[in-house]
Amino acid sequence: MSHDHVHLAPMANAVRALAMDAVEAANSGHPGMPMGMADVATVLWSEYLKFDPAAPDWADRDRFILSAGHGSMLIYALLHLSGYERPTIEDIRNFRQVGSPCAGHPENFLLEAVEATTGPLGQGLAMSVGFAIAERHLNAVYGDALVDHRTWVIAGDGCLMEGINHEAIGLAGHLKLGRLNVLWDDNHITIDGSTDLSTSEDVRARYAATGWHVVSCNGHNADDIRRALDEAMADERPSLIACQTVIGKGSPNKQGTSKTHGSPLGADEVALARKTLGWDSPAFEIPEDVLRQWRATGERGKQAHAEWRERLGADARADEFTARVSGKLPELADWAEYKAELASSKPKMASRKASEAALSVLTQTVPAMIGGSADLTGSNNTKTPSTTPLTADSYDGRYVYYGIREFGMSAAMNGMALHGGVIPFGGTFLVFADYCRPAIRLSALQQVPVVYVMTHDSIGLGEDGPTHQPVEHLQSLRAIPNLLVMRPADTLETAECWELAIQQTDRPSLLALTRQNLPALRFDASENLCARGAYRLRAATAERKVIMIATGSEAELAIAVAEALEGQGIGADVVSMPCAELFDEQPAEYREDVLPSGNILRVSIEAGITMGWERYTHTGGTIGLNIGLDRFGASGPAEVLFEKFGFTAQAIVPQITAKLSN
Ligand SMILES: Cc1ncc(C[n+]2csc(CCOP(=O)(O)OP(=O)(O)O)c2C)c(N)n1
Ligand SMILES: [Mg+2]
């Protein structure tokens, strides 16, 4: 490679200038990180990264993830300078303003070339592990000609200090993801000041201990950066490249201090930095020769992209590959038959088993599905005959043993989904949704169709006791926008929910499934009623006085209650509500039909907190009844617990009749 040493410094200074000027204009933002990493990023983008600014969706591009998302101006500057259509210089002038795609932190849904939403420290790097898994898997399936790219990450001290970093690098080291290269902005500074305030960890030793290759470089010396990048690319292991940098490099009075981390430098200091850097262009103006140099960096990728397109054109599986990376599902062969069979055979089984049965059919027809579990494979029932293990020796496998790394698993699944070409699903106990909640939130924010398989969804798990019994989880997950929380009531509903989950293109789904057996409740598979979110499972025979709304294992109970009420001449509907979010999206007439307004008592039944159920039960002047569990559970057999906590017809019927008579 021939390197034009002379021009790298002005190119890097263009990044610095845009960063400090945009932060100045917004009067908020983080200039330190982009200024400190400008040299490293310039070498990476101009000589190593495989990208084509004209085709941000090119399937075989290298992925660049700015895990240190607070340094968002770095990626905005790189994208603009190298010639992407967006962000424009106008977008950058409007950094951090409503309507600009240059948001405070990089958002994958605002700029096509932003691969992942970052800012919650540690998660960008952890998602990158998923990107790297997806790349190796698709490479194993489609070969070097179509899939052969790297995942580059810029991470800060914060990303490496967060607990999730341990999970992420452990998984990456174990899977020997050699195409994952992490550039660590090793600047010894965080918000509070020197890293000496809070850590004395030997980060390099920790990475080495988890199977990573570690190399260091002077992050302000282009030759040294190249040496380190070359070494990282040559090594078979994932690499940590510790780039020794000075935060805010170029700001004469503030560089090297936390003052540059998250505040504008101030007009005077910006002027001094211009002098120091030898940068005399006005704010937001890039000298033509520097811009030309930057625009030329896209040429390498343009060429590579053209060659790749030729290979794709000649590939027998071109159509299949293109459909797959664009997220198109194949025809679900045998699926209608499968559901019809459930409706007629009326199996009694736990919904986790029902999920396994559905998955067995789906994973056979949908090769993009990659499963896994955080060490609860036998409990979550996530493994099927079609999903052989994905290991360092066989990336073509489709089942990841994530280990006891719920957060790492979930972040990796986000990365896999963002990469494209794979549909990740992974399991743990519902109670441990808390261990991965920040990643579930990012699935929803990033609009990716990850599927969370969360079993042991109530006190119905029994003997493991309150540490393992979710109580507040369902409602707290329903509080996350853009997440479908699904709690099916029987095998058919479970199949329907799975069908819906894999059909989503821009939101994640979470299936809450039972450990204990459930009877079949639905005997007609002609329409996917779960798609409505809620539907009338049982219609009142006597004059309707009560509507019970139940989810999952409590649907069976609601039917028992309804039958007891009918015995007293009280007509009772049972509405099964597997997915409140989907119900809320239904047209008003449908919702009115299922939950008619007027003087009918509404009762919610769910073995979890009642908070939130008032939305469906307290309407039209009627205060309904909420049957739930507003306390922690207890250790014991499931049936005993349901009885103890009032989940029986005997306990519920009198509450309803009392309510009706006053
Ligand atoms: C999970 C999480 N916790 C806290 C923050 C707030 N925060 C943003 S940047 C930062 C310091 C990060 O330090 P470092 O990664 O070294 O960045 P540098 O100061 O070197 O740019 C913190 C605490 C965050 N964004 N995410
Ligand atoms: Mg730092």
GROMACS .gro file of N, CA and C in nm, residues 437-521:
model
  255
  437ARG      N    1  -3.254  -0.612   2.998
  437ARG     CA    2  -3.351  -0.509   2.963
  437ARG      C    3  -3.291  -0.395   2.878
  438PRO      N    4  -3.169  -0.348   2.908
  438PRO     CA    5  -3.116  -0.238   2.825
  438PRO      C    6  -3.102  -0.277   2.678
  439ALA      N    7  -3.078  -0.405   2.652
  439ALA     CA    8  -3.067  -0.449   2.512
  439ALA      C    9  -3.206  -0.467   2.450
  440ILE      N   10  -3.303  -0.511   2.531
  440ILE     CA   11  -3.440  -0.522   2.481
  440ILE      C   12  -3.488  -0.383   2.440
  441ARG      N   13  -3.456  -0.287   2.524
  441ARG     CA   14  -3.493  -0.148   2.493
  441ARG      C   15  -3.429  -0.102   2.362
  442LEU      N   16  -3.303  -0.141   2.343
  442LEU     CA   17  -3.237  -0.101   2.218
  442LEU      C   18  -3.291  -0.178   2.097
  443SER      N   19  -3.338  -0.300   2.116
  443SER     CA   20  -3.405  -0.370   2.005
  443SER      C   21  -3.524  -0.286   1.959
  444ALA      N   22  -3.598  -0.239   2.058
  444ALA     CA   23  -3.720  -0.164   2.027
  444ALA      C   24  -3.686  -0.030   1.964
  445LEU      N   25  -3.590   0.040   2.023
  445LEU     CA   26  -3.552   0.172   1.970
  445LEU      C   27  -3.494   0.159   1.829
  446GLN      N   28  -3.414   0.055   1.809
  446GLN     CA   29  -3.349   0.038   1.678
  446GLN      C   30  -3.439  -0.027   1.574
  447GLN      N   31  -3.559  -0.067   1.618
  447GLN     CA   32  -3.657  -0.126   1.526
  447GLN      C   33  -3.605  -0.254   1.461
  448VAL      N   34  -3.551  -0.343   1.542
  448VAL     CA   35  -3.503  -0.470   1.487
  448VAL      C   36  -3.588  -0.587   1.536
  449PRO      N   37  -3.615  -0.683   1.445
  449PRO     CA   38  -3.706  -0.793   1.478
  449PRO      C   39  -3.640  -0.909   1.553
  450VAL      N   40  -3.576  -0.879   1.664
  450VAL     CA   41  -3.521  -0.984   1.749
  450VAL      C   42  -3.637  -1.052   1.822
  451VAL      N   43  -3.624  -1.183   1.846
  451VAL     CA   44  -3.730  -1.252   1.921
  451VAL      C   45  -3.673  -1.306   2.054
  452TYR      N   46  -3.732  -1.260   2.161
  452TYR     CA   47  -3.692  -1.304   2.295
  452TYR      C   48  -3.785  -1.416   2.339
  453VAL      N   49  -3.727  -1.528   2.376
  453VAL     CA   50  -3.807  -1.642   2.420
  453VAL      C   51  -3.788  -1.653   2.571
  454MET      N   52  -3.890  -1.610   2.645
  454MET     CA   53  -3.873  -1.600   2.789
  454MET      C   54  -3.973  -1.692   2.860
  455THR      N   55  -3.918  -1.796   2.916
  455THR     CA   56  -4.003  -1.899   2.976
  455THR      C   57  -4.010  -1.884   3.127
  456HIS      N   58  -4.092  -1.971   3.189
  456HIS     CA   59  -4.109  -1.969   3.334
  456HIS      C   60  -4.166  -1.832   3.372
  457ASP      N   61  -4.287  -1.808   3.316
  457ASP     CA   62  -4.336  -1.671   3.310
  457ASP      C   63  -4.422  -1.626   3.427
  458SER      N   64  -4.429  -1.705   3.535
  458SER     CA   65  -4.510  -1.663   3.651
  458SER      C   66  -4.479  -1.753   3.770
  459ILE      N   67  -4.558  -1.734   3.876
  459ILE     CA   68  -4.547  -1.825   3.991
  459ILE      C   69  -4.571  -1.969   3.950
  460GLY      N   70  -4.627  -1.987   3.832
  460GLY     CA   71  -4.650  -2.122   3.780
  460GLY      C   72  -4.523  -2.202   3.762
  461LEU      N   73  -4.407  -2.137   3.773
  461LEU     CA   74  -4.282  -2.213   3.765
  461LEU      C   75  -4.258  -2.290   3.893
  462GLY      N   76  -4.325  -2.244   4.003
  462GLY     CA   77  -4.327  -2.324   4.124
  462GLY      C   78  -4.207  -2.314   4.215
  463GLU      N   79  -4.143  -2.428   4.236
  463GLU     CA   80  -4.052  -2.449   4.347
  463GLU      C   81  -3.929  -2.358   4.350
  464ASP      N   82  -3.886  -2.305   4.237
  464ASP     CA   83  -3.766  -2.220   4.240
  464ASP      C   84  -3.788  -2.092   4.321
  465GLY      N   85  -3.914  -2.058   4.343
  465GLY     CA   86  -3.943  -1.950   4.436
  465GLY      C   87  -3.933  -1.810   4.380
  466PRO      N   88  -3.946  -1.711   4.470
  466PRO     CA   89  -3.964  -1.572   4.427
  466PRO      C   90  -3.846  -1.512   4.350
  467THR      N   91  -3.726  -1.564   4.368
  467THR     CA   92  -3.615  -1.509   4.289
  467THR      C   93  -3.635  -1.538   4.141
  468HIS      N   94  -3.708  -1.645   4.114
  468HIS     CA   95  -3.725  -1.689   3.976
  468HIS      C   96  -3.865  -1.661   3.921
  469GLN      N   97  -3.952  -1.611   4.007
  469GLN     CA   98  -4.091  -1.589   3.964
  469GLN      C   99  -4.113  -1.444   3.923
  470PRO      N  100  -4.136  -1.424   3.793
  470PRO     CA  101  -4.161  -1.287   3.749
  470PRO      C  102  -4.293  -1.238   3.807
  471VAL      N  103  -4.297  -1.115   3.846
  471VAL     CA  104  -4.421  -1.057   3.898
  471VAL      C  105  -4.448  -0.925   3.825
  472GLU      N  106  -4.349  -0.837   3.828
  472GLU     CA  107  -4.365  -0.706   3.764
  472GLU      C  108  -4.321  -0.706   3.618
  473HIS      N  109  -4.268  -0.819   3.571
  473HIS     CA  110  -4.198  -0.818   3.442
  473HIS      C  111  -4.286  -0.793   3.321
  474LEU      N  112  -4.400  -0.862   3.317
  474LEU     CA  113  -4.484  -0.845   3.198
  474LEU      C  114  -4.523  -0.699   3.179
  475GLN      N  115  -4.573  -0.637   3.285
  475GLN     CA  116  -4.616  -0.498   3.270
  475GLN      C  117  -4.498  -0.405   3.245
  476SER      N  118  -4.385  -0.434   3.307
  476SER     CA  119  -4.271  -0.344   3.286
  476SER      C  120  -4.218  -0.358   3.143
  477LEU      N  121  -4.231  -0.476   3.086
  477LEU     CA  122  -4.189  -0.492   2.946
  477LEU      C  123  -4.290  -0.426   2.852
  478ARG      N  124  -4.419  -0.436   2.889
  478ARG     CA  125  -4.521  -0.369   2.806
  478ARG      C  126  -4.500  -0.218   2.807
  479ALA      N  127  -4.429  -0.169   2.906
  479ALA     CA  128  -4.404  -0.025   2.912
  479ALA      C  129  -4.301   0.021   2.809
  480ILE      N  130  -4.227  -0.073   2.750
  480ILE     CA  131  -4.127  -0.035   2.650
  480ILE      C  132  -4.196  -0.012   2.516
  481PRO      N  133  -4.182   0.108   2.459
  481PRO     CA  134  -4.247   0.132   2.329
  481PRO      C  135  -4.190   0.041   2.220
  482ASN      N  136  -4.274   0.009   2.124
  482ASN     CA  137  -4.231  -0.066   2.005
  482ASN      C  138  -4.182  -0.209   2.033
  483LEU      N  139  -4.224  -0.264   2.144
  483LEU     CA  140  -4.194  -0.404   2.175
  483LEU      C  141  -4.325  -0.480   2.183
  484LEU      N  142  -4.334  -0.592   2.111
  484LEU     CA  143  -4.453  -0.676   2.123
  484LEU      C  144  -4.430  -0.777   2.235
  485VAL      N  145  -4.507  -0.766   2.340
  485VAL     CA  146  -4.500  -0.864   2.449
  485VAL      C  147  -4.613  -0.963   2.426
  486MET      N  148  -4.578  -1.089   2.404
  486MET     CA  149  -4.678  -1.189   2.369
  486MET      C  150  -4.684  -1.297   2.477
  487ARG      N  151  -4.804  -1.322   2.524
  487ARG     CA  152  -4.820  -1.427   2.625
  487ARG      C  153  -4.933  -1.519   2.581
  488PRO      N  154  -4.898  -1.619   2.502
  488PRO     CA  155  -5.002  -1.707   2.446
  488PRO      C  156  -5.060  -1.801   2.551
  489ALA      N  157  -5.185  -1.842   2.524
  489ALA     CA  158  -5.261  -1.920   2.622
  489ALA      C  159  -5.260  -2.070   2.595
  490ASP      N  160  -5.229  -2.109   2.472
  490ASP     CA  161  -5.224  -2.253   2.443
  490ASP      C  162  -5.133  -2.279   2.323
  491THR      N  163  -5.129  -2.401   2.277
  491THR     CA  164  -5.035  -2.435   2.168
  491THR      C  165  -5.064  -2.357   2.041
  492LEU      N  166  -5.194  -2.343   2.010
  492LEU     CA  167  -5.229  -2.274   1.886
  492LEU      C  168  -5.192  -2.126   1.896
  493GLU      N  169  -5.224  -2.064   2.008
  493GLU     CA  170  -5.184  -1.924   2.026
  493GLU      C  171  -5.031  -1.910   2.019
  494THR      N  172  -4.961  -2.007   2.074
  494THR     CA  173  -4.815  -2.000   2.071
  494THR      C  174  -4.764  -2.003   1.926
  495ALA      N  175  -4.824  -2.090   1.847
  495ALA     CA  176  -4.785  -2.097   1.705
  495ALA      C  177  -4.816  -1.964   1.637
  496GLU      N  178  -4.933  -1.909   1.666
  496GLU     CA  179  -4.971  -1.782   1.603
  496GLU      C  180  -4.876  -1.670   1.644
  497CYS      N  181  -4.838  -1.669   1.770
  497CYS     CA  182  -4.746  -1.564   1.817
  497CYS      C  183  -4.610  -1.577   1.750
  498TRP      N  184  -4.565  -1.700   1.733
  498TRP     CA  185  -4.436  -1.719   1.665
  498TRP      C  186  -4.444  -1.669   1.521
  499GLU      N  187  -4.555  -1.701   1.458
  499GLU     CA  188  -4.574  -1.657   1.319
  499GLU      C  189  -4.566  -1.503   1.312
  500LEU      N  190  -4.633  -1.439   1.406
  500LEU     CA  191  -4.631  -1.292   1.409
  500LEU      C  192  -4.491  -1.240   1.437
  501ALA      N  193  -4.422  -1.306   1.529
  501ALA     CA  194  -4.289  -1.259   1.567
  501ALA      C  195  -4.193  -1.259   1.449
  502ILE      N  196  -4.195  -1.367   1.372
  502ILE     CA  197  -4.098  -1.372   1.261
  502ILE      C  198  -4.142  -1.287   1.143
  503GLN      N  199  -4.268  -1.246   1.143
  503GLN     CA  200  -4.313  -1.158   1.034
  503GLN      C  201  -4.282  -1.011   1.061
  504GLN      N  202  -4.243  -0.979   1.183
  504GLN     CA  203  -4.213  -0.838   1.213
  504GLN      C  204  -4.088  -0.795   1.138
  505THR      N  205  -4.089  -0.674   1.089
  505THR     CA  206  -3.969  -0.624   1.022
  505THR      C  207  -3.906  -0.508   1.098
  506ASP      N  208  -3.983  -0.443   1.183
  506ASP     CA  209  -3.927  -0.324   1.247
  506ASP      C  210  -3.956  -0.315   1.396
  507ARG      N  211  -3.974  -0.431   1.458
  507ARG     CA  212  -3.985  -0.429   1.604
  507ARG      C  213  -3.959  -0.567   1.660
  508PRO      N  214  -3.909  -0.570   1.783
  508PRO     CA  215  -3.882  -0.698   1.847
  508PRO      C  216  -4.008  -0.755   1.910
  509SER      N  217  -4.003  -0.885   1.936
  509SER     CA  218  -4.112  -0.953   2.006
  509SER      C  219  -4.053  -1.028   2.125
  510LEU      N  220  -4.136  -1.039   2.226
  510LEU     CA  221  -4.095  -1.115   2.344
  510LEU      C  222  -4.206  -1.212   2.378
  511LEU      N  223  -4.174  -1.341   2.374
  511LEU     CA  224  -4.273  -1.442   2.407
  511LEU      C  225  -4.256  -1.483   2.552
  512ALA      N  226  -4.364  -1.468   2.629
  512ALA     CA  227  -4.363  -1.511   2.769
  512ALA      C  228  -4.435  -1.645   2.774
  513LEU      N  229  -4.361  -1.747   2.818
  513LEU     CA  230  -4.410  -1.884   2.804
  513LEU      C  231  -4.406  -1.957   2.937
  514THR      N  232  -4.497  -2.053   2.951
  514THR     CA  233  -4.508  -2.121   3.080
  514THR      C  234  -4.413  -2.240   3.092
  515ARG      N  235  -4.383  -2.269   3.215
  515ARG     CA  236  -4.315  -2.396   3.245
  515ARG      C  237  -4.420  -2.506   3.255
  516GLN      N  238  -4.537  -2.471   3.314
  516GLN     CA  239  -4.640  -2.571   3.345
  516GLN      C  240  -4.730  -2.597   3.224
  517ASN      N  241  -4.795  -2.714   3.228
  517ASN     CA  242  -4.883  -2.751   3.118
  517ASN      C  243  -5.005  -2.662   3.108
  518LEU      N  244  -5.053  -2.645   2.986
  518LEU     CA  245  -5.175  -2.568   2.962
  518LEU      C  246  -5.266  -2.651   2.872
  519PRO      N  247  -5.397  -2.646   2.898
  519PRO     CA  248  -5.489  -2.718   2.808
  519PRO      C  249  -5.508  -2.640   2.678
  520ALA      N  250  -5.552  -2.708   2.575
  520ALA     CA  251  -5.587  -2.638   2.451
  520ALA      C  252  -5.717  -2.563   2.474
  521LEU      N  253  -5.725  -2.439   2.425
  521LEU     CA  254  -5.845  -2.358   2.445
  521LEU      C  255  -5.909  -2.314   2.314
   0.00000   0.00000   0.00000
